[in-house]
Coordinates of N, CA and C in Angstrom, one line a residue:
M748 N -26.3 -1.6 1.0 CA -26.2 -1.8 -0.5 C -25.8 -0.4 -1.0
S749 N -24.9 -0.4 -2.0 CA -24.5 0.8 -2.7 C -25.2 1.0 -4.0
A750 N -25.4 2.2 -4.5 CA -26.1 2.4 -5.7 C -25.3 3.5 -6.5
A751 N -25.5 3.5 -7.8 CA -24.9 4.6 -8.7 C -25.9 4.9 -9.7
T752 N -25.8 6.1 -10.3 CA -26.7 6.6 -11.3 C -26.0 6.7 -12.7
L753 N -26.6 6.2 -13.7 CA -26.0 6.1 -15.0 C -26.2 7.5 -15.7
T754 N -25.1 8.1 -16.2 CA -25.2 9.4 -16.9 C -25.7 9.2 -18.3
S755 N -26.0 10.3 -19.0 CA -26.4 10.2 -20.4 C -25.3 9.7 -21.3
K756 N -24.1 9.7 -20.9 CA -23.0 9.2 -21.7 C -22.7 7.7 -21.3
G757 N -23.5 7.1 -20.5 CA -23.3 5.7 -20.2 C -22.3 5.5 -19.1
Q758 N -22.0 6.5 -18.3 CA -21.0 6.3 -17.3 C -21.6 6.3 -15.9
I759 N -20.9 5.6 -15.0 CA -21.3 5.6 -13.6 C -20.1 5.8 -12.7
T760 N -20.3 6.3 -11.5 CA -19.2 6.4 -10.5 C -19.4 5.3 -9.6
I761 N -18.4 4.5 -9.4 CA -18.5 3.3 -8.5 C -18.3 3.9 -7.1
P762 N -19.2 3.6 -6.2 CA -19.1 4.2 -4.8 C -17.8 3.8 -4.1
A763 N -17.3 4.7 -3.3 CA -16.0 4.6 -2.6 C -15.9 3.2 -1.9
I764 N -17.0 2.8 -1.2 CA -17.0 1.6 -0.4 C -16.7 0.4 -1.3
V765 N -17.3 0.4 -2.5 CA -17.2 -0.7 -3.5 C -15.7 -0.7 -4.0
R766 N -15.2 0.5 -4.4 CA -13.8 0.6 -4.9 C -12.9 0.1 -3.8
A767 N -13.1 0.5 -2.6 CA -12.2 0.0 -1.5 C -12.2 -1.5 -1.3
T768 N -13.4 -2.0 -1.4 CA -13.6 -3.5 -1.2 C -12.9 -4.3 -2.3
L769 N -13.1 -3.8 -3.6 CA -12.5 -4.4 -4.7 C -11.0 -4.1 -4.8
G770 N -10.5 -3.1 -4.1 CA -9.1 -2.7 -4.2 C -8.7 -2.1 -5.5
I771 N -9.7 -1.3 -6.1 CA -9.4 -0.7 -7.4 C -9.2 0.8 -7.2
E772 N -8.4 1.4 -8.1 CA -8.2 2.8 -8.0 C -8.3 3.4 -9.4
A773 N -8.2 4.7 -9.5 CA -8.3 5.4 -10.8 C -7.3 4.8 -11.8
G774 N -7.8 4.4 -13.0 CA -7.0 3.8 -14.0 C -7.1 2.3 -14.1
D775 N -7.6 1.7 -13.0 CA -7.7 0.2 -13.0 C -8.8 -0.2 -13.9
R776 N -8.8 -1.4 -14.3 CA -9.8 -2.0 -15.2 C -10.8 -2.9 -14.4
V777 N -12.0 -2.9 -14.8 CA -13.0 -3.8 -14.2 C -13.7 -4.5 -15.3
E778 N -14.2 -5.7 -15.0 CA -15.0 -6.5 -16.0 C -16.4 -6.7 -15.5
F779 N -17.3 -6.7 -16.4 CA -18.7 -7.1 -16.1 C -19.0 -8.5 -16.6
V780 N -19.2 -9.4 -15.6 CA -19.4 -10.8 -16.0 C -20.8 -11.2 -15.8
Q781 N -21.5 -11.7 -16.8 CA -22.9 -12.1 -16.7 C -22.9 -13.4 -16.0
V782 N -23.7 -13.4 -14.9 CA -23.8 -14.6 -14.1 C -25.1 -15.4 -14.3
E783 N -26.1 -14.6 -14.9 CA -27.4 -15.2 -15.3 C -28.0 -14.1 -16.1
P784 N -29.0 -14.4 -16.9 CA -29.7 -13.4 -17.7 C -30.2 -12.2 -16.9
G785 N -29.7 -11.0 -17.3 CA -30.1 -9.8 -16.6 C -29.4 -9.5 -15.3
R786 N -28.3 -10.3 -15.0 CA -27.6 -10.1 -13.8 C -26.1 -10.2 -14.1
F787 N -25.3 -9.2 -13.6 CA -23.9 -9.1 -13.9 C -23.2 -8.9 -12.5
E788 N -21.9 -9.3 -12.5 CA -21.0 -9.1 -11.4 C -19.9 -8.1 -11.9
L789 N -19.5 -7.2 -11.0 CA -18.4 -6.3 -11.3 C -17.1 -7.0 -10.7
V790 N -16.1 -7.2 -11.5 CA -14.9 -7.9 -11.1 C -13.7 -7.0 -11.4
A791 N -12.8 -6.8 -10.4 CA -11.6 -6.1 -10.7 C -10.7 -6.9 -11.6
A792 N -10.3 -6.3 -12.7 CA -9.5 -7.0 -13.7 C -8.0 -6.7 -13.6
T793 N -7.7 -5.8 -12.7 CA -6.3 -5.4 -12.4 C -5.7 -6.2 -11.3
Q794 N -4.7 -7.0 -11.5 CA -4.1 -7.8 -10.5 C -2.6 -7.6 -10.6
S795 N -1.9 -7.9 -9.5 CA -0.5 -7.9 -9.4 C 0.0 -9.1 -10.2
V796 N 1.2 -9.0 -10.8 CA 1.7 -10.1 -11.5 C 2.1 -11.2 -10.6
T797 N 2.3 -10.9 -9.3 CA 2.6 -12.0 -8.4 C 1.4 -12.8 -8.1
A798 N 0.2 -12.3 -8.4 CA -1.0 -13.1 -8.2 C -1.1 -14.3 -9.2
L799 N -0.3 -14.2 -10.3 CA -0.3 -15.3 -11.3 C 0.6 -16.4 -10.9
K800 N 1.4 -16.3 -9.9 CA 2.4 -17.3 -9.5 C 1.7 -18.6 -9.3
G801 N 2.2 -19.7 -9.9 CA 1.6 -21.0 -9.7 C 0.4 -21.3 -10.6
L802 N 0.0 -20.4 -11.4 CA -1.2 -20.6 -12.2 C -0.9 -21.6 -13.3
V803 N 0.3 -21.6 -13.9 CA 0.7 -22.5 -14.9 C 1.7 -23.5 -14.4
R804 N 1.5 -24.8 -14.6 CA 2.4 -25.8 -14.1 C 3.6 -25.9 -15.1
K805 N 4.7 -26.4 -14.6 CA 5.8 -26.7 -15.5 C 5.4 -27.9 -16.4
P806 N 5.9 -27.9 -17.6 CA 5.5 -29.1 -18.5 C 6.2 -30.4 -18.0
A807 N 5.5 -31.5 -18.3 CA 6.1 -32.8 -17.8 C 7.4 -33.1 -18.6
S808 N 7.5 -32.7 -19.8 CA 8.7 -33.0 -20.6 C 9.1 -31.7 -21.4
H809 N 10.4 -31.6 -21.7 CA 10.9 -30.5 -22.5 C 10.4 -30.6 -23.9
V810 N 9.9 -29.6 -24.5 CA 9.5 -29.6 -25.9 C 10.4 -28.6 -26.7
T811 N 11.0 -29.1 -27.8 CA 11.9 -28.3 -28.6 C 11.1 -27.4 -29.6
I812 N 11.7 -26.4 -30.1 CA 11.1 -25.5 -31.0 C 10.8 -26.3 -32.3
D813 N 11.7 -27.2 -32.7 CA 11.4 -28.0 -33.9 C 10.2 -28.9 -33.7
A814 N 10.0 -29.5 -32.5 CA 8.8 -30.3 -32.2 C 7.6 -29.4 -32.3
M815 N 7.6 -28.2 -31.8 CA 6.5 -27.3 -31.8 C 6.1 -26.9 -33.2
N816 N 7.1 -26.6 -34.0 CA 6.9 -26.2 -35.4 C 6.3 -27.4 -36.2
K817 N 6.8 -28.6 -35.9 CA 6.2 -29.8 -36.6 C 4.7 -30.0 -36.2
A818 N 4.4 -29.9 -34.9 CA 3.1 -30.0 -34.5 C 2.1 -29.0 -35.1
I819 N 2.6 -27.7 -35.2 CA 1.9 -26.7 -35.8 C 1.6 -27.0 -37.3
A820 N 2.6 -27.4 -38.0 CA 2.5 -27.7 -39.4 C 1.5 -28.9 -39.6
T821 N 1.6 -29.9 -38.8 CA 0.7 -31.1 -38.9 C -0.7 -30.7 -38.6
R822 N -1.0 -30.0 -37.5 CA -2.3 -29.5 -37.2 C -2.9 -28.6 -38.2
G823 N -2.0 -27.7 -38.7 CA -2.5 -26.7 -39.7 C -2.9 -27.4 -41.0
A824 N -2.2 -28.4 -41.4 CA -2.5 -29.1 -42.6 C -3.9 -29.9 -42.5
K825 N -4.1 -30.4 -41.3 CA -5.4 -31.1 -41.0 C -6.6 -30.1 -41.0
A826 N -6.3 -28.8 -40.6 CA -7.4 -27.9 -40.5 C -8.0 -27.4 -41.9
R827 N -7.2 -27.6 -42.9 CA -7.6 -27.2 -44.2 C -8.6 -28.0 -44.9

């Protein structure tokens, strides 16, 4: 298990073994995700754009700009 010490400025140094396992480097972003009260996970937030491939499916049918604008106007009017 790796450990780190919190500085008076609220900073920590992530141990080298943890950085290597997460594949993070200087300048990369990380997120702290609460998994239960009082318990967080450290998650690398920096990914290659190629990791997003296949995340969003192609739409079943083509939607025109006019149809989008009409839907926005209709839903916006209902929200008031």
